Amino acid sequence: MPMILAANANAQGSHVGEWRHPDAWDRPASNLANAMRLARIAEAAKMDLLFLADGNGVRNLDKPDLFAATSPSDRPGVFEPVTLLSALAMVTEHVGLVATTTTTYDEPFSVARRFASLDHISGGRAGWNLVTTSNPGDALNFSHDEHVARDDRYERAGEFAEVVKGLWDSWADDAFPQDKASGRFLEPSRVHALNFRGKHFRVAGPLNAPRPPQGHPVVFSAGQSETGKELSAAHADCVFAIEGTIERAQILYRDLKGRLAKYGRAPESLKILSGVTIFVGETEEEADRLMAELDALVPMPVALDYLSKMVGTKMSAYPLNDPMPQFREEHVGPTGIGRAILAMAAAEGLTVGQTARKILPQMAGNLFKGSAMQVADQMERWYREAACDGFMIAAPVVPTGLERFARLVVPELQRRGLFRREYEGRTLRDNLGLTRPENRFFTARAAE
Ligand SMILES: Cc1cc2nc3c(=O)[nH]c(=O)nc-3n(C[C@H](O)[C@H](O)[C@H](O)COP(=O)(O)O)c2cc1C
């Protein structure tokens, strides 16, 4: 099984200063031409998939410096991701197309329908990244006064995933003969109305789309709390995980794979992709230089606002040269990222200013930097030593970072036998080594 390589397809990349770099594409906000070119770069390199993180709210209106400069996860000017991937499906043939959609502020029927359509449009290359929404402000755009609490979000997410998968199984694979001669468009005995009634949803079904080419589009999830991990074990085909060290990634890998048996699943049925920012150059010095160039494009007030966003506390109130304060848990925000940043600052004895600078390239996540050999060595180690099944790659600057990765690192991984030279199959599932799910309603009927 080759290493899985996914490209983070955010048009603004992953570094706050990135869009200002001379090599970065001009005018990245909602720019279709750029997205098409990025998709072609990933496909030419035989990468598995393009991945779009997403949210439904414009963030950081309360942080004027950062708001004006924008950070990659603020996304004030982006496409709705499934809409964008439908367009990218028309200019690619093999690369997988994975979009993030929340279970907290959407409806399972709509999500099942959208991803079934994308799977048909792309000939079986769709993936749904199921999230429960990290940004509390998104709630205000969906008639809520505040963000739904974590446990409630995950309870709803579990039921949501059940309904979506049930709806994808609405029709047998042979339900649509569309036979002009007999006048039979569909086979009435080959449809199943879900009639789901749960705590959160009441959905009659059937879905108004034939069964997706992959049976079910590939389901990703991203969440690292207990409940988040349990949801992944129950429902996901792939997990997008972020850990800063190989040791922590190995623990998470064993933890997630170890949860599968109780759902009757084999360890290889869940693929774990580790998020990593990759700075690669012809030489180590070139990679260092790019990182320094990007950091120089972020003035200190913007860097401080960015740190404030990550740790959930206004950092401009603290002297730059003081040690980074250790806030109590409830001030650190909803995700593990803030806690990881505080732990790193404490371990390395960083000041406020140093912490703000340090997190610019990779937040508190993982970073591989150096020549192609050095980067490939690190990737090989993580892969062979059971820290991940592959990588979710952010490669500053867009697009030259991904081009450099494709030109320098991919051939080295191929030479080592770690990565494919040609796509194995037609669908995203084929390429990821995932089986096509049985239809839960129609295998049962056939057995009767
Ligand atoms: C690696 C990773 C990527 C995520 N991507 C998104 C995203 O694109 N959009 C979003 O709304 N939430 C995203 N989330 C947030 C999760 O869906 C979840 O709401 C949040 O992490 C809190 O849950 P947890 O405590 O289980 O991690 C992501 C989380 C992780 C760990």
CSV table of C-alpha atoms and ligand atoms in Angstrom, one decimal:
chain,number,residue,atom,x,y,z
A,1,MET,CA,0.0,0.0,0.0
A,2,PRO,CA,1.6,3.3,-1.1
A,3,MET,CA,1.9,6.2,1.3
A,4,ILE,CA,-1.2,8.5,0.9
A,5,LEU,CA,-0.4,12.1,-0.2
A,6,ALA,CA,-3.2,14.7,0.1
A,7,ALA,CA,-2.8,18.3,-0.9
A,8,ASN,CA,-4.3,21.0,1.3
A,9,ALA,CA,-5.9,23.1,-1.5
A,10,ASN,CA,-6.5,26.4,0.4
A,11,ALA,CA,-5.8,29.1,-2.1
A,12,GLN,CA,-4.1,31.2,0.6
A,13,GLY,CA,-1.9,28.4,1.8
A,14,SER,CA,-1.1,27.8,5.5
A,15,HIS,CA,1.2,30.7,6.5
A,16,VAL,CA,-0.2,34.1,7.4
A,17,GLY,CA,2.4,35.9,5.3
A,18,GLU,CA,2.1,33.5,2.4
A,19,TRP,CA,-0.3,35.3,0.0
A,20,ARG,CA,2.0,38.4,0.0
A,21,HIS,CA,5.1,36.5,-1.2
A,22,PRO,CA,6.3,37.5,-4.7
A,23,ASP,CA,5.9,33.8,-5.8
A,24,ALA,CA,2.3,33.6,-4.6
A,25,TRP,CA,-0.5,33.8,-7.1
A,26,ASP,CA,-2.1,37.2,-7.4
A,27,ARG,CA,-5.6,37.8,-6.1
A,28,PRO,CA,-6.3,34.4,-4.5
A,29,ALA,CA,-9.8,35.3,-3.2
A,30,SER,CA,-12.4,33.1,-5.0
A,31,ASN,CA,-10.2,32.6,-8.0
A,32,LEU,CA,-11.2,29.6,-10.1
A,33,ALA,CA,-8.3,29.7,-12.6
A,34,ASN,CA,-5.8,29.3,-9.7
A,35,ALA,CA,-7.8,26.4,-8.2
A,36,MET,CA,-7.8,24.6,-11.5
A,37,ARG,CA,-4.0,25.0,-11.9
A,38,LEU,CA,-3.4,23.7,-8.4
A,39,ALA,CA,-5.6,20.7,-9.0
A,40,ARG,CA,-3.6,19.9,-12.1
A,41,ILE,CA,-0.3,20.1,-10.2
A,42,ALA,CA,-1.6,17.6,-7.6
A,43,GLU,CA,-2.9,15.2,-10.3
A,44,ALA,CA,0.3,15.4,-12.4
A,45,ALA,CA,2.2,14.3,-9.2
A,46,LYS,CA,-0.3,11.4,-8.7
A,47,MET,CA,-1.3,12.7,-5.4
A,48,ASP,CA,-4.4,11.0,-3.9
A,49,LEU,CA,-6.6,14.0,-3.2
A,50,LEU,CA,-7.3,17.7,-2.9
A,51,PHE,CA,-8.6,18.6,0.5
A,52,LEU,CA,-10.6,21.7,1.4
A,53,ALA,CA,-11.1,22.7,5.1
A,54,ASP,CA,-14.1,25.0,5.6
A,55,GLY,CA,-16.2,27.0,7.9
A,56,ASN,CA,-19.3,29.2,7.5
A,57,GLY,CA,-18.4,32.4,9.3
A,58,VAL,CA,-15.9,35.2,8.6
A,59,ARG,CA,-13.6,35.3,11.6
A,60,ASN,CA,-11.6,37.8,13.5
A,61,LEU,CA,-13.6,41.0,12.9
A,62,ASP,CA,-12.5,41.8,16.5
A,63,LYS,CA,-8.7,41.6,15.6
A,64,PRO,CA,-8.3,44.5,13.1
A,65,ASP,CA,-4.6,43.8,12.2
A,66,LEU,CA,-5.2,40.2,11.5
A,67,PHE,CA,-8.6,40.8,9.9
A,68,ALA,CA,-7.1,43.1,7.3
A,69,ALA,CA,-4.1,40.9,6.6
A,70,THR,CA,-6.2,37.7,6.9
A,71,SER,CA,-5.0,34.3,8.1
A,72,PRO,CA,-5.5,31.1,6.0
A,73,SER,CA,-8.2,29.7,8.2
A,74,ASP,CA,-10.3,32.9,8.3
A,75,ARG,CA,-11.5,32.4,4.8
A,76,PRO,CA,-13.3,35.7,4.1
A,77,GLY,CA,-13.3,35.1,0.3
A,78,VAL,CA,-13.5,31.5,-0.6
A,79,PHE,CA,-15.7,29.2,-2.7
A,80,GLU,CA,-18.3,26.9,-1.1
A,81,PRO,CA,-16.1,23.8,-1.3
A,82,VAL,CA,-18.5,21.3,-3.0
A,83,THR,CA,-19.3,23.8,-5.7
A,84,LEU,CA,-15.6,24.4,-6.3
A,85,LEU,CA,-14.8,20.7,-6.4
A,86,SER,CA,-17.6,20.1,-9.0
A,87,ALA,CA,-15.8,22.5,-11.3
A,88,LEU,CA,-12.4,20.9,-10.5
A,89,ALA,CA,-13.9,17.5,-11.4
A,90,MET,CA,-14.2,18.8,-15.0
A,91,VAL,CA,-10.5,19.5,-15.4
A,92,THR,CA,-9.1,16.4,-13.7
A,93,GLU,CA,-9.6,12.6,-14.1
A,94,HIS,CA,-7.9,10.9,-11.1
A,95,VAL,CA,-7.3,13.1,-8.2
A,96,GLY,CA,-9.8,12.7,-5.2
A,97,LEU,CA,-11.9,15.7,-4.2
A,98,VAL,CA,-12.6,16.1,-0.5
A,99,ALA,CA,-14.7,18.9,1.0
A,100,THR,CA,-15.4,19.8,4.6
A,101,THR,CA,-19.0,20.1,5.7
A,102,THR,CA,-20.3,20.5,9.2
A,103,THR,CA,-22.8,18.3,10.9
A,104,THR,CA,-23.7,20.9,13.4
A,105,TYR,CA,-25.2,23.5,11.0
A,106,ASP,CA,-26.4,21.5,8.1
A,107,GLU,CA,-29.0,18.8,7.4
A,108,PRO,CA,-28.1,15.1,6.5
A,109,PHE,CA,-30.4,15.0,3.5
A,110,SER,CA,-28.7,18.0,2.0
A,111,VAL,CA,-25.2,16.7,2.7
A,112,ALA,CA,-26.0,13.2,1.4
A,113,ARG,CA,-27.4,14.8,-1.8
A,114,ARG,CA,-24.5,17.2,-2.4
A,115,PHE,CA,-21.8,14.5,-2.0
A,116,ALA,CA,-23.7,11.9,-4.0
A,117,SER,CA,-23.9,14.5,-6.8
A,118,LEU,CA,-20.2,15.2,-6.5
A,119,ASP,CA,-19.4,11.5,-6.6
A,120,HIS,CA,-21.5,11.1,-9.8
A,121,ILE,CA,-20.0,14.2,-11.4
A,122,SER,CA,-16.5,13.1,-10.7
A,123,GLY,CA,-16.9,9.5,-11.5
A,124,GLY,CA,-16.3,8.3,-7.9
A,125,ARG,CA,-13.7,10.7,-6.6
A,126,ALA,CA,-15.7,12.5,-3.8
A,127,GLY,CA,-14.9,12.6,-0.1
A,128,TRP,CA,-16.8,14.3,2.7
A,129,ASN,CA,-14.8,15.7,5.7
A,130,LEU,CA,-17.2,15.5,8.5
A,131,VAL,CA,-16.5,18.2,11.1
A,132,THR,CA,-18.6,19.5,14.0
A,133,THR,CA,-17.3,23.1,13.5
A,134,SER,CA,-14.4,24.6,15.3
A,135,ASN,CA,-15.4,28.3,15.0
A,136,PRO,CA,-18.1,29.2,17.6
A,137,GLY,CA,-19.1,32.3,15.6
A,138,ASP,CA,-20.4,30.1,12.8
A,139,ALA,CA,-23.5,29.4,15.0
A,140,LEU,CA,-24.7,33.0,14.5
A,141,ASN,CA,-25.2,32.4,10.8
A,142,PHE,CA,-27.6,29.5,11.5
A,143,SER,CA,-30.2,31.0,13.8
A,144,HIS,CA,-28.3,29.9,17.0
A,145,ASP,CA,-27.4,32.4,19.7
A,146,GLU,CA,-24.3,30.4,20.6
A,147,HIS,CA,-22.2,27.4,19.5
A,148,VAL,CA,-23.7,24.0,20.3
A,149,ALA,CA,-21.8,22.3,23.2
A,150,ARG,CA,-19.2,19.7,22.2
A,151,ASP,CA,-20.9,16.6,23.5
A,152,ASP,CA,-24.2,17.6,21.8
A,153,ARG,CA,-22.4,18.3,18.6
A,154,TYR,CA,-20.9,14.9,18.6
A,155,GLU,CA,-24.1,13.2,19.5
A,156,ARG,CA,-25.8,14.9,16.6
A,157,ALA,CA,-22.8,14.1,14.3
A,158,GLY,CA,-23.1,10.3,15.0
A,159,GLU,CA,-26.8,10.3,14.1
A,160,PHE,CA,-26.1,12.6,11.1
A,161,ALA,CA,-23.5,10.2,9.7
A,162,GLU,CA,-26.0,7.2,10.2
A,163,VAL,CA,-28.6,9.1,8.2
A,164,VAL,CA,-26.2,10.2,5.4
A,165,LYS,CA,-25.0,6.6,4.9
A,166,GLY,CA,-28.5,5.2,5.0
A,167,LEU,CA,-29.6,7.7,2.3
A,168,TRP,CA,-26.6,6.8,0.1
A,169,ASP,CA,-28.0,3.3,0.3
A,170,SER,CA,-31.5,4.4,-0.9
A,171,TRP,CA,-31.1,2.7,-4.2
A,172,ALA,CA,-29.6,-0.6,-5.3
A,173,ASP,CA,-26.8,-0.2,-7.7
A,174,ASP,CA,-29.0,-1.6,-10.5
A,175,ALA,CA,-32.1,0.5,-9.6
A,176,PHE,CA,-32.0,2.7,-12.7
A,177,PRO,CA,-32.3,0.6,-15.9
A,178,GLN,CA,-33.5,3.7,-17.8
A,179,ASP,CA,-34.7,1.4,-20.6
A,180,LYS,CA,-36.4,3.3,-23.4
A,181,ALA,CA,-37.9,0.1,-25.0
A,182,SER,CA,-39.8,-1.2,-21.9
A,183,GLY,CA,-40.5,2.3,-20.5
A,184,ARG,CA,-39.0,1.4,-17.2
A,185,PHE,CA,-36.9,4.3,-15.9
A,186,LEU,CA,-36.3,2.7,-12.5
A,187,GLU,CA,-37.0,-0.6,-10.7
A,188,PRO,CA,-39.5,0.1,-7.9
A,189,SER,CA,-38.4,-3.0,-6.0
A,190,ARG,CA,-34.9,-1.6,-5.8
A,191,VAL,CA,-35.5,1.5,-3.7
A,192,HIS,CA,-35.5,1.7,0.1
A,193,ALA,CA,-37.1,4.6,2.0
A,194,LEU,CA,-35.1,5.2,5.1
A,195,ASN,CA,-37.9,6.4,7.4
A,196,PHE,CA,-35.3,7.4,10.0
A,197,ARG,CA,-36.6,8.7,13.3
A,198,GLY,CA,-34.0,9.6,15.9
A,199,LYS,CA,-33.3,12.2,18.6
A,200,HIS,CA,-32.1,14.9,16.2
A,201,PHE,CA,-33.4,13.9,12.8
A,202,ARG,CA,-36.6,12.6,11.1
A,203,VAL,CA,-35.8,11.7,7.5
A,204,ALA,CA,-38.1,9.8,5.2
A,205,GLY,CA,-35.9,9.3,2.1
A,206,PRO,CA,-35.2,7.9,-0.4
A,207,LEU,CA,-32.4,10.2,-1.7
A,208,ASN,CA,-33.1,11.7,-5.0
A,209,ALA,CA,-29.9,10.4,-6.6
A,210,PRO,CA,-28.8,7.0,-7.7
A,211,ARG,CA,-26.3,5.2,-5.4
A,212,PRO,CA,-22.9,7.0,-5.7
A,213,PRO,CA,-20.3,5.3,-7.8
A,214,GLN,CA,-18.2,4.6,-4.7
A,215,GLY,CA,-21.2,3.2,-2.9
A,216,HIS,CA,-20.4,5.8,-0.2
A,217,PRO,CA,-18.1,8.8,-0.9
A,218,VAL,CA,-15.1,8.5,1.3
A,219,VAL,CA,-15.8,9.8,4.8
A,220,PHE,CA,-13.1,11.9,6.5
A,221,SER,CA,-13.2,13.2,10.0
A,222,ALA,CA,-11.1,15.6,12.1
A,223,GLY,CA,-11.5,15.8,15.8
A,224,GLN,CA,-9.1,14.6,18.5
A,225,SER,CA,-11.2,14.6,21.7
A,226,GLU,CA,-12.5,11.3,23.1
A,227,THR,CA,-15.8,11.8,21.5
A,228,GLY,CA,-14.1,12.9,18.3
A,229,LYS,CA,-12.0,9.8,18.1
A,230,GLU,CA,-14.9,7.5,18.9
A,231,LEU,CA,-16.9,9.1,16.0
A,232,SER,CA,-14.0,8.5,13.7
A,233,ALA,CA,-13.8,4.8,14.7
A,234,ALA,CA,-17.5,4.4,14.1
A,235,HIS,CA,-17.9,6.2,10.9
A,236,ALA,CA,-14.8,7.5,9.2
A,237,ASP,CA,-12.7,6.0,6.4
A,238,CYS,CA,-9.9,8.5,6.9
A,239,VAL,CA,-8.9,10.8,9.8
A,240,PHE,CA,-7.1,14.1,9.4
A,241,ALA,CA,-4.9,14.2,12.5
A,242,ILE,CA,-2.5,16.8,13.7
A,243,GLU,CA,0.4,16.0,16.1
A,244,GLY,CA,3.7,17.9,16.5
A,245,THR,CA,6.0,14.9,17.3
A,246,ILE,CA,6.3,11.4,16.0
A,247,GLU,CA,5.8,10.0,19.5
A,248,ARG,CA,2.5,11.7,20.0
A,249,ALA,CA,1.4,10.7,16.4
A,250,GLN,CA,2.3,7.0,17.1
A,251,ILE,CA,0.1,7.1,20.3
A,252,LEU,CA,-2.8,8.6,18.4
A,253,TYR,CA,-2.3,6.1,15.5
A,254,ARG,CA,-2.5,3.1,17.9
A,255,ASP,CA,-5.4,4.7,19.8
A,256,LEU,CA,-7.5,5.2,16.7
A,257,LYS,CA,-6.7,1.8,15.1
A,258,GLY,CA,-7.3,0.2,18.5
A,259,ARG,CA,-10.9,1.5,18.6
A,260,LEU,CA,-12.0,-0.2,15.4
A,261,ALA,CA,-12.5,-3.8,16.5
A,262,LYS,CA,-15.5,-3.0,18.6
A,263,TYR,CA,-17.2,-1.7,15.5
A,264,GLY,CA,-16.3,-4.9,13.6
A,265,ARG,CA,-13.7,-3.1,11.6
A,266,ALA,CA,-10.2,-4.1,10.5
A,267,PRO,CA,-7.3,-1.7,11.2
A,268,GLU,CA,-6.6,-1.1,7.5
A,269,SER,CA,-10.2,0.2,7.0
A,270,LEU,CA,-9.3,3.5,8.6
A,271,LYS,CA,-6.5,5.6,7.1
A,272,ILE,CA,-4.8,8.2,9.2
A,273,LEU,CA,-3.3,11.2,7.5
A,274,SER,CA,-1.1,13.4,9.5
A,275,GLY,CA,-1.1,17.1,8.8
A,276,VAL,CA,2.3,18.6,8.0
A,277,THR,CA,3.7,21.8,6.6
A,278,ILE,CA,6.6,21.0,4.2
A,279,PHE,CA,9.3,23.6,3.4
A,280,VAL,CA,11.5,22.0,0.7
A,281,GLY,CA,14.3,23.5,-1.3
A,282,GLU,CA,17.0,22.4,-3.7
A,283,THR,CA,19.1,22.8,-0.6
A,284,GLU,CA,18.5,23.0,3.1
A,285,GLU,CA,19.5,26.7,2.9
A,286,GLU,CA,16.8,27.5,0.3
A,287,ALA,CA,14.1,26.0,2.5
A,288,ASP,CA,15.4,28.1,5.5
A,289,ARG,CA,15.4,31.2,3.3
A,290,LEU,CA,11.8,30.7,2.2
A,291,MET,CA,10.7,30.4,5.8
A,292,ALA,CA,12.5,33.6,6.8
A,293,GLU,CA,11.0,35.4,3.8
A,294,LEU,CA,7.5,34.5,4.9
A,295,ASP,CA,8.1,35.4,8.5
A,296,ALA,CA,9.3,38.8,7.4
A,297,LEU,CA,6.0,39.4,5.7
A,298,VAL,CA,4.1,39.3,9.0
A,299,PRO,CA,4.4,42.5,11.1
A,300,MET,CA,4.4,41.9,14.9
A,301,PRO,CA,0.8,43.3,15.4
A,302,VAL,CA,-0.5,40.7,12.9
A,303,ALA,CA,1.6,37.9,14.5
A,304,LEU,CA,0.2,38.9,18.0
A,305,ASP,CA,-3.4,38.8,16.7
A,306,TYR,CA,-2.7,35.4,15.2
A,307,LEU,CA,-1.4,34.1,18.5
A,308,SER,CA,-4.5,35.7,20.2
A,309,LYS,CA,-6.7,33.7,17.9
A,310,MET,CA,-4.9,30.5,18.6
A,311,VAL,CA,-4.9,30.7,22.4
A,312,GLY,CA,-8.2,32.5,22.8
A,313,THR,CA,-6.8,35.5,24.7
A,314,LYS,CA,-5.9,39.1,23.6
A,315,MET,CA,-2.1,38.9,23.5
A,316,SER,CA,-1.4,42.6,22.7
A,317,ALA,CA,-2.1,43.3,26.4
A,318,TYR,CA,1.1,41.4,27.3
A,319,PRO,CA,4.7,42.7,27.0
A,320,LEU,CA,6.5,41.1,24.1
A,321,ASN,CA,9.5,40.2,26.1
A,322,ASP,CA,7.7,38.6,29.1
A,323,PRO,CA,7.5,34.8,29.3
A,324,MET,CA,4.4,33.5,27.5
A,325,PRO,CA,1.7,33.3,30.2
A,326,GLN,CA,0.1,29.9,31.0
A,327,PHE,CA,-3.7,30.6,30.9
A,328,ARG,CA,-6.2,28.4,32.6
A,329,GLU,CA,-8.0,25.8,30.5
A,330,GLU,CA,-11.2,27.7,30.0
A,331,HIS,CA,-9.4,30.7,28.4
A,332,VAL,CA,-7.6,28.6,25.8
A,333,GLY,CA,-10.5,28.1,23.3
A,334,PRO,CA,-12.3,25.1,21.9
A,335,THR,CA,-9.5,23.1,20.3
A,336,GLY,CA,-6.3,21.4,21.4
A,337,ILE,CA,-4.2,23.7,19.4
A,338,GLY,CA,-4.2,26.5,22.1
A,339,ARG,CA,-3.1,24.0,24.7
A,340,ALA,CA,-0.4,22.6,22.5
A,341,ILE,CA,1.0,26.1,21.9
A,342,LEU,CA,1.1,26.9,25.6
A,343,ALA,CA,2.9,23.6,26.3
A,344,MET,CA,5.4,24.3,23.6
A,345,ALA,CA,6.1,27.8,24.9
A,346,ALA,CA,6.6,26.5,28.5
A,347,ALA,CA,8.8,23.6,27.4
A,348,GLU,CA,11.1,25.9,25.3
A,349,GLY,CA,10.9,28.9,27.7
A,350,LEU,CA,9.6,31.3,25.0
A,351,THR,CA,8.5,34.9,25.4
A,352,VAL,CA,5.2,36.3,24.1
A,353,GLY,CA,7.0,37.7,21.0
A,354,GLN,CA,8.9,34.5,20.3
A,355,THR,CA,5.8,32.3,20.7
A,356,ALA,CA,4.0,34.6,18.2
A,357,ARG,CA,6.8,34.1,15.7
A,358,LYS,CA,7.3,30.4,16.3
A,359,ILE,CA,3.8,29.4,15.5
A,360,LEU,CA,3.6,31.2,12.1
A,361,PRO,CA,4.8,28.4,9.9
A,362,GLN,CA,2.8,25.5,11.4
A,363,MET,CA,0.7,26.7,14.3
A,364,ALA,CA,1.5,24.0,16.9
A,365,GLY,CA,1.5,21.2,14.3
A,366,ASN,CA,4.2,19.3,12.5
A,367,LEU,CA,6.8,20.7,10.2
A,368,PHE,CA,9.3,19.0,7.8
A,369,LYS,CA,11.9,21.3,6.4
A,370,GLY,CA,15.1,20.9,4.3
A,371,SER,CA,16.3,19.3,1.0
A,372,ALA,CA,14.3,16.6,-0.8
A,373,MET,CA,16.4,13.9,0.9
A,374,GLN,CA,15.8,15.4,4.4
A,375,VAL,CA,12.1,15.8,3.8
A,376,ALA,CA,11.7,12.3,2.3
A,377,ASP,CA,13.7,10.8,5.3
A,378,GLN,CA,11.3,12.3,7.8
A,379,MET,CA,8.2,11.2,5.8
A,380,GLU,CA,9.6,7.7,5.5
A,381,ARG,CA,10.3,7.5,9.2
A,382,TRP,CA,6.7,8.6,10.2
A,383,TYR,CA,5.2,6.2,7.6
A,384,ARG,CA,7.4,3.2,8.5
A,385,GLU,CA,7.2,3.7,12.2
A,386,ALA,CA,3.4,3.6,12.3
A,387,ALA,CA,2.8,7.3,13.0
A,388,CYS,CA,0.5,7.7,10.0
A,389,ASP,CA,-0.7,6.1,6.7
A,390,GLY,CA,0.1,9.3,4.8
A,391,PHE,CA,0.2,13.0,5.0
A,392,MET,CA,-2.1,16.0,4.6
A,393,ILE,CA,0.4,18.4,3.1
A,394,ALA,CA,0.5,22.2,3.3
A,395,ALA,CA,3.4,23.4,1.1
A,396,PRO,CA,4.1,27.2,1.2
A,397,VAL,CA,3.9,29.1,-1.1
A,398,VAL,CA,0.8,28.5,-3.3
A,399,PRO,CA,1.5,27.3,-6.0
A,400,THR,CA,5.3,27.1,-6.0
A,401,GLY,CA,5.4,25.1,-2.8
A,402,LEU,CA,3.3,22.3,-4.2
A,403,GLU,CA,5.2,22.4,-7.5
A,404,ARG,CA,8.5,22.1,-5.6
A,405,PHE,CA,7.2,19.2,-3.5
A,406,ALA,CA,6.0,17.5,-6.7
A,407,ARG,CA,9.3,18.1,-8.5
A,408,LEU,CA,11.7,17.3,-5.6
A,409,VAL,CA,10.1,15.1,-3.0
A,410,VAL,CA,7.6,12.9,-5.0
A,411,PRO,CA,10.3,11.3,-7.3
A,412,GLU,CA,12.4,10.6,-4.2
A,413,LEU,CA,9.5,8.8,-2.5
A,414,GLN,CA,8.8,6.9,-5.7
A,415,ARG,CA,12.5,5.9,-5.9
A,416,ARG,CA,12.2,4.5,-2.4
A,417,GLY,CA,9.1,2.5,-3.4
A,418,LEU,CA,7.0,4.5,-1.0
A,419,PHE,CA,4.7,6.2,-3.4
A,420,ARG,CA,2.8,5.3,-6.6
A,421,ARG,CA,4.0,6.1,-10.2
A,422,GLU,CA,0.5,5.6,-11.6
A,423,TYR,CA,-3.0,5.7,-10.1
A,424,GLU,CA,-4.1,2.2,-9.1
A,425,GLY,CA,-7.8,2.6,-9.8
A,426,ARG,CA,-10.6,4.7,-11.1
A,427,THR,CA,-12.1,5.9,-7.8
A,428,LEU,CA,-10.7,7.6,-4.7
A,429,ARG,CA,-11.6,4.4,-2.7
A,430,ASP,CA,-9.5,2.3,-5.2
A,431,ASN,CA,-6.5,4.6,-4.8
A,432,LEU,CA,-6.8,4.8,-1.0
A,433,GLY,CA,-7.1,1.0,-0.8
A,434,LEU,CA,-10.6,1.2,0.7
A,435,THR,CA,-13.3,-1.3,-0.2
A,436,ARG,CA,-16.6,-0.3,-1.7
A,437,PRO,CA,-19.3,-0.6,1.0
A,438,GLU,CA,-22.1,-3.1,0.6
A,439,ASN,CA,-25.6,-1.6,0.3
A,440,ARG,CA,-27.0,-2.4,3.8
A,441,PHE,CA,-30.5,-2.7,2.5
A,442,PHE,CA,-30.1,-4.6,-0.8
A,443,THR,CA,-27.5,-7.3,0.3
A,444,ALA,CA,-30.0,-8.1,3.1
A,445,ARG,CA,-32.9,-8.5,0.6
A,446,ALA,CA,-30.8,-10.6,-1.8
A,447,ALA,CA,-29.9,-12.9,1.1
A,448,GLU,CA,-33.6,-13.3,1.9
B,1,LIG,C1,-7.0,18.4,12.0
B,1,LIG,C2,-8.3,19.1,12.2
B,1,LIG,C3,-8.9,19.7,11.2
B,1,LIG,C4,-10.1,20.4,11.4
B,1,LIG,N1,-10.7,21.0,10.3
B,1,LIG,C5,-11.9,21.7,10.5
B,1,LIG,C6,-12.5,22.5,9.5
B,1,LIG,O1,-12.0,22.5,8.3
B,1,LIG,N2,-13.7,23.1,9.8
B,1,LIG,C7,-14.2,23.1,11.0
B,1,LIG,O2,-15.3,23.7,11.2
B,1,LIG,N3,-13.7,22.4,12.0
B,1,LIG,C8,-12.6,21.7,11.8
B,1,LIG,N4,-12.0,21.0,12.8
B,1,LIG,C9,-12.7,21.0,14.1
B,1,LIG,C10,-13.4,19.7,14.5
B,1,LIG,O3,-14.5,19.4,13.7
B,1,LIG,C11,-13.9,19.9,16.0
B,1,LIG,O4,-15.0,20.7,16.0
B,1,LIG,C12,-12.9,20.5,16.9
B,1,LIG,O5,-11.7,19.9,16.7
B,1,LIG,C13,-13.3,20.2,18.4
B,1,LIG,O6,-13.4,18.8,18.5
B,1,LIG,P1,-12.3,17.9,19.2
B,1,LIG,O7,-12.2,18.4,20.6
B,1,LIG,O8,-12.9,16.5,19.0
B,1,LIG,O9,-11.0,18.1,18.4
B,1,LIG,C14,-10.8,20.3,12.6
B,1,LIG,C15,-10.1,19.6,13.7
B,1,LIG,C16,-8.9,19.0,13.5
B,1,LIG,C17,-8.3,18.3,14.7
